Structures are given as C-alpha cells and as structure tokens.
Amino acid sequence: MDYLYDTVGFKAADPIADIGAGTGIFSKLLLQRGSRVIAVEPNQAMREAAEQEHGGNPRFQIVPGSAEVTGLPDQSVDGIVCAQAFHWFDREAAKEEFRRIGRPGGKVALVWNSRLTHGTPFLEEYEQLLLTFGTDYQEVDQKNITQEALSAFFEGEMQEAKFFNRQTFDYDGLKGRLHSSSYAPEPGHPNYEPMMDMLKHIFERNAERGHVFFDYETLIYWGRV
C-alpha cells in the first residue's frame, strides 16, 4: 500500500474506484489510508458482504456494476484499482470505461497477489492439486495474461513493481483458503472428496509445527489509460 500512495500517486481523501471489489478486502486497505472508496462489484452476495463489513464507514460506497459498465459519473475518480480481477475483464471495453470515469492525470493500478508455485515441496504439491481437481483453474489463472496484453492496456509506458510476502495457515485455514477459490469444486462435485483427501495428505507431509506456508509475489502494474 505504501507503494500505491508514495509512488503511484494515490492520495488520502481522493476518490478511488475499486473495480471488481468482491467482498471489499482491498477496499479495506484503501479506507485505512484515508481514501474515499467507490467499490464496483457485479455479484450481489459479494456486495452485501462488503456492505456489511464497511457500510458504517462514510467514506465507503458500493455499487452494482462491472469494469465495462461501472455506472459511475464521468471524471468522478482520481484513481482506479483492480485487485485480483483484471483477468475477468473485456479489456478494450474496460479501458474505454476507465478513461470515461477517471479524472485527467489519474492512474490505474492492476494488482495481483500471485501465489508462487515452486520453491518448496508444499507449493509444488498444492499447485498439482489445483491442476488435478480445479474445475477451471487454468482458465482463470492470472499467469495466463501476457506482458504484452498488460502493456497494451496502458497509454504510454507501463510501470511495474514486485514485492514478496508470506501467509501461514493451519489445516482449517488451508481448507478455508481452498474453498474460497472460484475454481474449487463444491461439495457433491465428483472432484470434491478426492481433492480434500489429497489436501489432507499434502498438509500432513509438509506441515511444520502444525502450519504450512504460502509464498506470494505481489505484482503491481500501473499507468494511465
């Protein structure tokens, strides 16, 4: 977050559009920095969860909409952020919409917390679990977006930055993380039970003092559109 405010140019009190905001996880970080957040999310259940979490904050607003049709007024935001969402967009339509709602000089930041898939036995085995049992894992994987596609989204030079971070989970936390993924099969799906059996074996083989570790590279691509 320091990078977004110190380098990209987001400012406290400025209106920021959080596109594809989901349940408001990234909105929370923007609110903590003092920004006024207009969250845009097409899914009603996710909007309701975000409203329940942040609705008491006068600097938070959530509206139904998509990257392509946000419903926001012309030139109404100083910054636009898309966290873990860009791979769902119609890029040309989203680019035109961002140009419409962004104020002159405003920046767009695309953010991913990209899980590393190699480096430890746990990371490699978890990746194999998703490849084996995930319902559409390869289709929605952010890594399928090329550098050329990212660069083409921006007008002029695209800037980028990378940061390393780590998450720690016990077994219940690991299950919750897997279940929250859009590509995880639901209970009753033929892949569900074998996936959960493999997950338990992976955890038991790799846990250190009852925990496993996910390593991430946070990727930020930003510029003007």
PDB file of C-alpha atoms in Angstrom:
ATOM      1  CA  MET A   1       0.000   0.000   0.000  1.00  0.00           C
ATOM      2  CA  ASP A   2       2.903   2.348   0.648  1.00  0.00           C
ATOM      3  CA  TYR A   3       3.902   1.939  -2.996  1.00  0.00           C
ATOM      4  CA  LEU A   4       0.426   2.885  -4.265  1.00  0.00           C
ATOM      5  CA  TYR A   5       0.419   6.084  -2.224  1.00  0.00           C
ATOM      6  CA  ASP A   6       4.094   7.044  -2.296  1.00  0.00           C
ATOM      7  CA  THR A   7       4.925   6.109  -5.898  1.00  0.00           C
ATOM      8  CA  VAL A   8       1.781   5.543  -7.980  1.00  0.00           C
ATOM      9  CA  GLY A   9       0.248   8.720  -6.587  1.00  0.00           C
ATOM     10  CA  PHE A  10      -2.928   7.724  -4.764  1.00  0.00           C
ATOM     11  CA  LYS A  11      -3.782  10.294  -2.086  1.00  0.00           C
ATOM     12  CA  ALA A  12      -5.740  10.171   1.135  1.00  0.00           C
ATOM     13  CA  ALA A  13      -9.223  11.701   0.730  1.00  0.00           C
ATOM     14  CA  ASP A  14      -9.170  11.225  -3.069  1.00  0.00           C
ATOM     15  CA  PRO A  15     -11.988   9.115  -4.534  1.00  0.00           C
ATOM     16  CA  ILE A  16     -10.660   5.729  -5.660  1.00  0.00           C
ATOM     17  CA  ALA A  17     -12.694   3.206  -7.667  1.00  0.00           C
ATOM     18  CA  ASP A  18     -12.114  -0.401  -6.594  1.00  0.00           C
ATOM     19  CA  ILE A  19     -13.233  -2.374  -9.641  1.00  0.00           C
ATOM     20  CA  GLY A  20     -14.299  -5.979  -9.117  1.00  0.00           C
ATOM     21  CA  ALA A  21     -14.172  -5.274  -5.402  1.00  0.00           C
ATOM     22  CA  GLY A  22     -15.643  -8.588  -4.273  1.00  0.00           C
ATOM     23  CA  THR A  23     -16.257  -8.563  -0.525  1.00  0.00           C
ATOM     24  CA  GLY A  24     -14.158  -5.432  -0.068  1.00  0.00           C
ATOM     25  CA  ILE A  25     -10.838  -6.934   1.004  1.00  0.00           C
ATOM     26  CA  PHE A  26      -8.762  -4.399  -0.940  1.00  0.00           C
ATOM     27  CA  SER A  27     -11.247  -1.611  -0.238  1.00  0.00           C
ATOM     28  CA  LYS A  28     -10.438  -2.041   3.449  1.00  0.00           C
ATOM     29  CA  LEU A  29      -6.770  -1.276   2.782  1.00  0.00           C
ATOM     30  CA  LEU A  30      -7.687   1.850   0.813  1.00  0.00           C
ATOM     31  CA  LEU A  31     -10.024   3.009   3.576  1.00  0.00           C
ATOM     32  CA  GLN A  32      -7.257   2.552   6.133  1.00  0.00           C
ATOM     33  CA  ARG A  33      -5.177   5.042   4.126  1.00  0.00           C
ATOM     34  CA  GLY A  34      -7.947   7.638   4.252  1.00  0.00           C
ATOM     35  CA  SER A  35      -9.224   7.339   0.694  1.00  0.00           C
ATOM     36  CA  ARG A  36     -12.865   7.618  -0.296  1.00  0.00           C
ATOM     37  CA  VAL A  37     -13.679   4.282  -1.923  1.00  0.00           C
ATOM     38  CA  ILE A  38     -16.326   3.612  -4.548  1.00  0.00           C
ATOM     39  CA  ALA A  39     -16.413  -0.169  -4.848  1.00  0.00           C
ATOM     40  CA  VAL A  40     -17.867  -1.643  -8.042  1.00  0.00           C
ATOM     41  CA  GLU A  41     -18.965  -5.288  -7.935  1.00  0.00           C
ATOM     42  CA  PRO A  42     -21.429  -7.231 -10.135  1.00  0.00           C
ATOM     43  CA  ASN A  43     -22.174 -10.022  -7.646  1.00  0.00           C
ATOM     44  CA  GLN A  44     -24.989  -9.211  -5.220  1.00  0.00           C
ATOM     45  CA  ALA A  45     -23.856 -11.592  -2.467  1.00  0.00           C
ATOM     46  CA  MET A  46     -20.377 -10.096  -2.509  1.00  0.00           C
ATOM     47  CA  ARG A  47     -21.786  -6.565  -2.466  1.00  0.00           C
ATOM     48  CA  GLU A  48     -23.883  -7.438   0.562  1.00  0.00           C
ATOM     49  CA  ALA A  49     -20.844  -8.878   2.353  1.00  0.00           C
ATOM     50  CA  ALA A  50     -18.832  -5.735   1.587  1.00  0.00           C
ATOM     51  CA  GLU A  51     -21.683  -3.517   2.752  1.00  0.00           C
ATOM     52  CA  GLN A  52     -21.923  -5.457   5.998  1.00  0.00           C
ATOM     53  CA  GLU A  53     -18.173  -5.099   6.564  1.00  0.00           C
ATOM     54  CA  HIS A  54     -17.688  -1.463   5.557  1.00  0.00           C
ATOM     55  CA  GLY A  55     -21.162   0.083   5.363  1.00  0.00           C
ATOM     56  CA  GLY A  56     -20.648   2.022   8.569  1.00  0.00           C
ATOM     57  CA  ASN A  57     -17.734   3.928   7.071  1.00  0.00           C
ATOM     58  CA  PRO A  58     -18.910   7.214   5.499  1.00  0.00           C
ATOM     59  CA  ARG A  59     -16.019   7.054   3.018  1.00  0.00           C
ATOM     60  CA  PHE A  60     -17.228   3.735   1.574  1.00  0.00           C
ATOM     61  CA  GLN A  61     -19.824   3.230  -1.140  1.00  0.00           C
ATOM     62  CA  ILE A  62     -20.526   0.061  -3.110  1.00  0.00           C
ATOM     63  CA  VAL A  63     -22.484  -0.017  -6.349  1.00  0.00           C
ATOM     64  CA  PRO A  64     -23.607  -2.723  -8.779  1.00  0.00           C
ATOM     65  CA  GLY A  65     -21.552  -2.663 -11.948  1.00  0.00           C
ATOM     66  CA  SER A  66     -18.683  -4.162 -13.883  1.00  0.00           C
ATOM     67  CA  ALA A  67     -15.360  -2.992 -15.273  1.00  0.00           C
ATOM     68  CA  GLU A  68     -17.036  -2.426 -18.609  1.00  0.00           C
ATOM     69  CA  VAL A  69     -20.126  -0.623 -17.240  1.00  0.00           C
ATOM     70  CA  THR A  70     -19.359   0.823 -13.813  1.00  0.00           C
ATOM     71  CA  GLY A  71     -22.328   3.176 -13.618  1.00  0.00           C
ATOM     72  CA  LEU A  72     -20.053   5.903 -12.208  1.00  0.00           C
ATOM     73  CA  PRO A  73     -20.243   9.508 -13.456  1.00  0.00           C
ATOM     74  CA  ASP A  74     -17.754  10.914 -15.969  1.00  0.00           C
ATOM     75  CA  GLN A  75     -14.421  12.015 -14.466  1.00  0.00           C
ATOM     76  CA  SER A  76     -15.536  11.067 -10.964  1.00  0.00           C
ATOM     77  CA  VAL A  77     -12.442   9.300  -9.556  1.00  0.00           C
ATOM     78  CA  ASP A  78      -8.763  10.175  -9.161  1.00  0.00           C
ATOM     79  CA  GLY A  79      -7.551   6.591  -9.156  1.00  0.00           C
ATOM     80  CA  ILE A  80      -8.702   3.154 -10.233  1.00  0.00           C
ATOM     81  CA  VAL A  81      -7.505  -0.109  -8.742  1.00  0.00           C
ATOM     82  CA  CYS A  82      -8.269  -3.662  -9.834  1.00  0.00           C
ATOM     83  CA  ALA A  83      -7.087  -6.268  -7.324  1.00  0.00           C
ATOM     84  CA  GLN A  84      -7.165  -9.907  -8.437  1.00  0.00           C
ATOM     85  CA  ALA A  85      -9.801  -9.023 -11.046  1.00  0.00           C
ATOM     86  CA  PHE A  86      -8.291  -7.864 -14.355  1.00  0.00           C
ATOM     87  CA  HIS A  87      -8.256 -11.355 -15.882  1.00  0.00           C
ATOM     88  CA  TRP A  88     -12.091 -11.320 -15.891  1.00  0.00           C
ATOM     89  CA  PHE A  89     -12.400  -8.087 -17.900  1.00  0.00           C
ATOM     90  CA  ASP A  90     -13.204  -7.330 -21.517  1.00  0.00           C
ATOM     91  CA  ARG A  91     -10.024  -5.276 -21.749  1.00  0.00           C
ATOM     92  CA  GLU A  92     -10.955  -2.898 -24.556  1.00  0.00           C
ATOM     93  CA  ALA A  93     -14.355  -2.106 -23.059  1.00  0.00           C
ATOM     94  CA  ALA A  94     -12.830  -1.685 -19.589  1.00  0.00           C
ATOM     95  CA  LYS A  95     -10.154   0.632 -20.953  1.00  0.00           C
ATOM     96  CA  GLU A  96     -12.774   2.906 -22.511  1.00  0.00           C
ATOM     97  CA  GLU A  97     -14.810   2.900 -19.302  1.00  0.00           C
ATOM     98  CA  PHE A  98     -11.766   3.748 -17.168  1.00  0.00           C
ATOM     99  CA  ARG A  99     -10.967   6.652 -19.485  1.00  0.00           C
ATOM    100  CA  ARG A 100     -14.515   7.898 -19.024  1.00  0.00           C
ATOM    101  CA  ILE A 101     -14.663   7.754 -15.211  1.00  0.00           C
ATOM    102  CA  GLY A 102     -11.064   8.789 -14.485  1.00  0.00           C
ATOM    103  CA  ARG A 103     -10.078  12.402 -13.971  1.00  0.00           C
ATOM    104  CA  PRO A 104      -7.217  13.909 -16.005  1.00  0.00           C
ATOM    105  CA  GLY A 105      -3.899  12.704 -14.628  1.00  0.00           C
ATOM    106  CA  GLY A 106      -5.495   9.820 -12.751  1.00  0.00           C
ATOM    107  CA  LYS A 107      -3.749   6.464 -12.524  1.00  0.00           C
ATOM    108  CA  VAL A 108      -4.909   2.889 -12.951  1.00  0.00           C
ATOM    109  CA  ALA A 109      -3.254   0.137 -10.904  1.00  0.00           C
ATOM    110  CA  LEU A 110      -3.684  -3.579 -11.586  1.00  0.00           C
ATOM    111  CA  VAL A 111      -2.725  -5.655  -8.559  1.00  0.00           C
ATOM    112  CA  TRP A 112      -2.239  -9.379  -8.058  1.00  0.00           C
ATOM    113  CA  ASN A 113      -1.083 -11.341  -5.080  1.00  0.00           C
ATOM    114  CA  SER A 114       0.460 -14.107  -7.171  1.00  0.00           C
ATOM    115  CA  ARG A 115       0.971 -17.398  -5.359  1.00  0.00           C
ATOM    116  CA  LEU A 116       4.346 -18.951  -6.104  1.00  0.00           C
ATOM    117  CA  THR A 117       4.031 -22.471  -7.484  1.00  0.00           C
ATOM    118  CA  HIS A 118       7.563 -23.717  -6.920  1.00  0.00           C
ATOM    119  CA  GLY A 119      10.381 -23.412  -4.419  1.00  0.00           C
ATOM    120  CA  THR A 120       9.113 -25.790  -1.712  1.00  0.00           C
ATOM    121  CA  PRO A 121       7.509 -29.261  -1.845  1.00  0.00           C
ATOM    122  CA  PHE A 122       4.300 -27.824  -0.375  1.00  0.00           C
ATOM    123  CA  LEU A 123       3.952 -25.128  -3.045  1.00  0.00           C
ATOM    124  CA  GLU A 124       4.553 -27.640  -5.827  1.00  0.00           C
ATOM    125  CA  GLU A 125       2.152 -30.238  -4.414  1.00  0.00           C
ATOM    126  CA  TYR A 126      -0.588 -27.652  -3.853  1.00  0.00           C
ATOM    127  CA  GLU A 127      -0.243 -26.480  -7.462  1.00  0.00           C
ATOM    128  CA  GLN A 128      -0.586 -30.076  -8.648  1.00  0.00           C
ATOM    129  CA  LEU A 129      -3.733 -30.432  -6.524  1.00  0.00           C
ATOM    130  CA  LEU A 130      -5.321 -27.473  -8.325  1.00  0.00           C
ATOM    131  CA  LEU A 131      -4.262 -28.718 -11.748  1.00  0.00           C
ATOM    132  CA  THR A 132      -5.740 -32.134 -10.970  1.00  0.00           C
ATOM    133  CA  PHE A 133      -9.032 -31.180  -9.325  1.00  0.00           C
ATOM    134  CA  GLY A 134      -9.721 -27.481 -10.031  1.00  0.00           C
ATOM    135  CA  THR A 135     -12.790 -27.031 -12.211  1.00  0.00           C
ATOM    136  CA  ASP A 136     -11.451 -24.183 -14.370  1.00  0.00           C
ATOM    137  CA  TYR A 137      -8.153 -23.378 -12.684  1.00  0.00           C
ATOM    138  CA  GLN A 138      -6.039 -22.954 -15.805  1.00  0.00           C
ATOM    139  CA  GLU A 139      -8.648 -20.745 -17.482  1.00  0.00           C
ATOM    140  CA  VAL A 140      -8.853 -18.198 -14.641  1.00  0.00           C
ATOM    141  CA  ASP A 141      -5.181 -18.287 -13.682  1.00  0.00           C
ATOM    142  CA  GLN A 142      -3.782 -14.753 -13.758  1.00  0.00           C
ATOM    143  CA  LYS A 143      -0.470 -16.105 -15.087  1.00  0.00           C
ATOM    144  CA  ASN A 144      -2.236 -16.646 -18.435  1.00  0.00           C
ATOM    145  CA  ILE A 145      -2.195 -12.865 -19.012  1.00  0.00           C
ATOM    146  CA  THR A 146       0.820 -11.918 -21.101  1.00  0.00           C
ATOM    147  CA  GLN A 147       3.107  -8.973 -20.530  1.00  0.00           C
ATOM    148  CA  GLU A 148       2.085  -7.713 -23.966  1.00  0.00           C
ATOM    149  CA  ALA A 149      -1.616  -7.721 -23.022  1.00  0.00           C
ATOM    150  CA  LEU A 150      -0.883  -5.801 -19.838  1.00  0.00           C
ATOM    151  CA  SER A 151       1.288  -3.244 -21.596  1.00  0.00           C
ATOM    152  CA  ALA A 152      -1.307  -2.729 -24.345  1.00  0.00           C
ATOM    153  CA  PHE A 153      -3.906  -1.782 -21.735  1.00  0.00           C
ATOM    154  CA  PHE A 154      -1.991   1.347 -20.766  1.00  0.00           C
ATOM    155  CA  GLU A 155      -1.428   4.528 -22.740  1.00  0.00           C
ATOM    156  CA  GLY A 156       2.294   5.216 -22.809  1.00  0.00           C
ATOM    157  CA  GLU A 157       4.735   3.431 -20.558  1.00  0.00           C
ATOM    158  CA  MET A 158       3.533   0.803 -18.099  1.00  0.00           C
ATOM    159  CA  GLN A 159       5.266   0.809 -14.712  1.00  0.00           C
ATOM    160  CA  GLU A 160       5.581  -2.316 -12.606  1.00  0.00           C
ATOM    161  CA  ALA A 161       6.747  -3.385  -9.175  1.00  0.00           C
ATOM    162  CA  LYS A 162       7.099  -6.674  -7.299  1.00  0.00           C
ATOM    163  CA  PHE A 163       7.065  -7.435  -3.581  1.00  0.00           C
ATOM    164  CA  PHE A 164       7.434 -10.708  -1.665  1.00  0.00           C
ATOM    165  CA  ASN A 165       5.159 -11.791   1.176  1.00  0.00           C
ATOM    166  CA  ARG A 166       4.118 -14.948   3.029  1.00  0.00           C
ATOM    167  CA  GLN A 167       0.928 -16.382   4.568  1.00  0.00           C
ATOM    168  CA  THR A 168       0.764 -19.053   7.263  1.00  0.00           C
ATOM    169  CA  PHE A 169      -2.153 -21.493   7.626  1.00  0.00           C
ATOM    170  CA  ASP A 170      -3.159 -24.289   9.944  1.00  0.00           C
ATOM    171  CA  TYR A 171      -5.270 -27.054   8.393  1.00  0.00           C
ATOM    172  CA  ASP A 172      -8.612 -25.312   8.914  1.00  0.00           C
ATOM    173  CA  GLY A 173      -7.207 -22.128   7.396  1.00  0.00           C
ATOM    174  CA  LEU A 174      -5.841 -24.083   4.436  1.00  0.00           C
ATOM    175  CA  LYS A 175      -9.252 -25.652   3.799  1.00  0.00           C
ATOM    176  CA  GLY A 176     -10.907 -22.256   4.014  1.00  0.00           C
ATOM    177  CA  ARG A 177      -8.448 -20.782   1.562  1.00  0.00           C
ATOM    178  CA  LEU A 178      -9.075 -23.574  -0.937  1.00  0.00           C
ATOM    179  CA  HIS A 179     -12.859 -23.363  -0.578  1.00  0.00           C
ATOM    180  CA  SER A 180     -12.781 -19.607  -1.224  1.00  0.00           C
ATOM    181  CA  SER A 181     -11.193 -20.119  -4.657  1.00  0.00           C
ATOM    182  CA  SER A 182     -13.585 -19.809  -7.591  1.00  0.00           C
ATOM    183  CA  TYR A 183     -12.083 -22.892  -9.231  1.00  0.00           C
ATOM    184  CA  ALA A 184     -12.502 -25.207  -6.201  1.00  0.00           C
ATOM    185  CA  PRO A 185     -15.206 -27.851  -6.763  1.00  0.00           C
ATOM    186  CA  GLU A 186     -18.202 -27.622  -4.436  1.00  0.00           C
ATOM    187  CA  PRO A 187     -19.325 -30.446  -2.120  1.00  0.00           C
ATOM    188  CA  GLY A 188     -21.156 -33.016  -4.228  1.00  0.00           C
ATOM    189  CA  HIS A 189     -18.896 -32.486  -7.246  1.00  0.00           C
ATOM    190  CA  PRO A 190     -17.034 -35.686  -8.248  1.00  0.00           C
ATOM    191  CA  ASN A 191     -13.700 -33.953  -7.649  1.00  0.00           C
ATOM    192  CA  TYR A 192     -14.534 -32.678  -4.169  1.00  0.00           C
ATOM    193  CA  GLU A 193     -13.829 -35.689  -1.946  1.00  0.00           C
ATOM    194  CA  PRO A 194     -10.606 -36.786  -3.695  1.00  0.00           C
ATOM    195  CA  MET A 195      -9.408 -33.172  -3.622  1.00  0.00           C
ATOM    196  CA  MET A 196      -9.973 -32.919   0.120  1.00  0.00           C
ATOM    197  CA  ASP A 197      -8.245 -36.270   0.711  1.00  0.00           C
ATOM    198  CA  MET A 198      -5.206 -35.089  -1.229  1.00  0.00           C
ATOM    199  CA  LEU A 199      -5.227 -31.747   0.586  1.00  0.00           C
ATOM    200  CA  LYS A 200      -5.060 -33.518   3.949  1.00  0.00           C
ATOM    201  CA  HIS A 201      -2.146 -35.690   2.797  1.00  0.00           C
ATOM    202  CA  ILE A 202      -0.301 -32.650   1.440  1.00  0.00           C
ATOM    203  CA  PHE A 203      -0.762 -30.844   4.734  1.00  0.00           C
ATOM    204  CA  GLU A 204       0.400 -33.807   6.806  1.00  0.00           C
ATOM    205  CA  ARG A 205       3.518 -34.283   4.661  1.00  0.00           C
ATOM    206  CA  ASN A 206       4.556 -30.641   4.728  1.00  0.00           C
ATOM    207  CA  ALA A 207       3.296 -29.030   7.939  1.00  0.00           C
ATOM    208  CA  GLU A 208       5.864 -27.509  10.270  1.00  0.00           C
ATOM    209  CA  ARG A 209       4.542 -27.255  13.828  1.00  0.00           C
ATOM    210  CA  GLY A 210       1.015 -27.530  12.504  1.00  0.00           C
ATOM    211  CA  HIS A 211       1.323 -24.910   9.759  1.00  0.00           C
ATOM    212  CA  VAL A 212       2.130 -24.601   6.055  1.00  0.00           C
ATOM    213  CA  PHE A 213       3.403 -21.543   4.216  1.00  0.00           C
ATOM    214  CA  PHE A 214       2.219 -19.877   1.021  1.00  0.00           C
ATOM    215  CA  ASP A 215       4.766 -17.596  -0.618  1.00  0.00           C
ATOM    216  CA  TYR A 216       3.477 -14.774  -2.816  1.00  0.00           C
ATOM    217  CA  GLU A 217       4.785 -12.196  -5.198  1.00  0.00           C
ATOM    218  CA  THR A 218       2.631  -9.069  -5.147  1.00  0.00           C
ATOM    219  CA  LEU A 219       2.622  -7.630  -8.672  1.00  0.00           C
ATOM    220  CA  ILE A 220       1.557  -4.065  -9.440  1.00  0.00           C
ATOM    221  CA  TYR A 221       1.186  -2.768 -12.999  1.00  0.00           C
ATOM    222  CA  TRP A 222       0.195   0.852 -13.324  1.00  0.00           C
ATOM    223  CA  GLY A 223      -0.011   3.866 -15.579  1.00  0.00           C
ATOM    224  CA  ARG A 224      -2.535   5.943 -17.492  1.00  0.00           C
ATOM    225  CA  VAL A 225      -5.147   4.621 -19.871  1.00  0.00           C
TER     226      VAL A 225
END
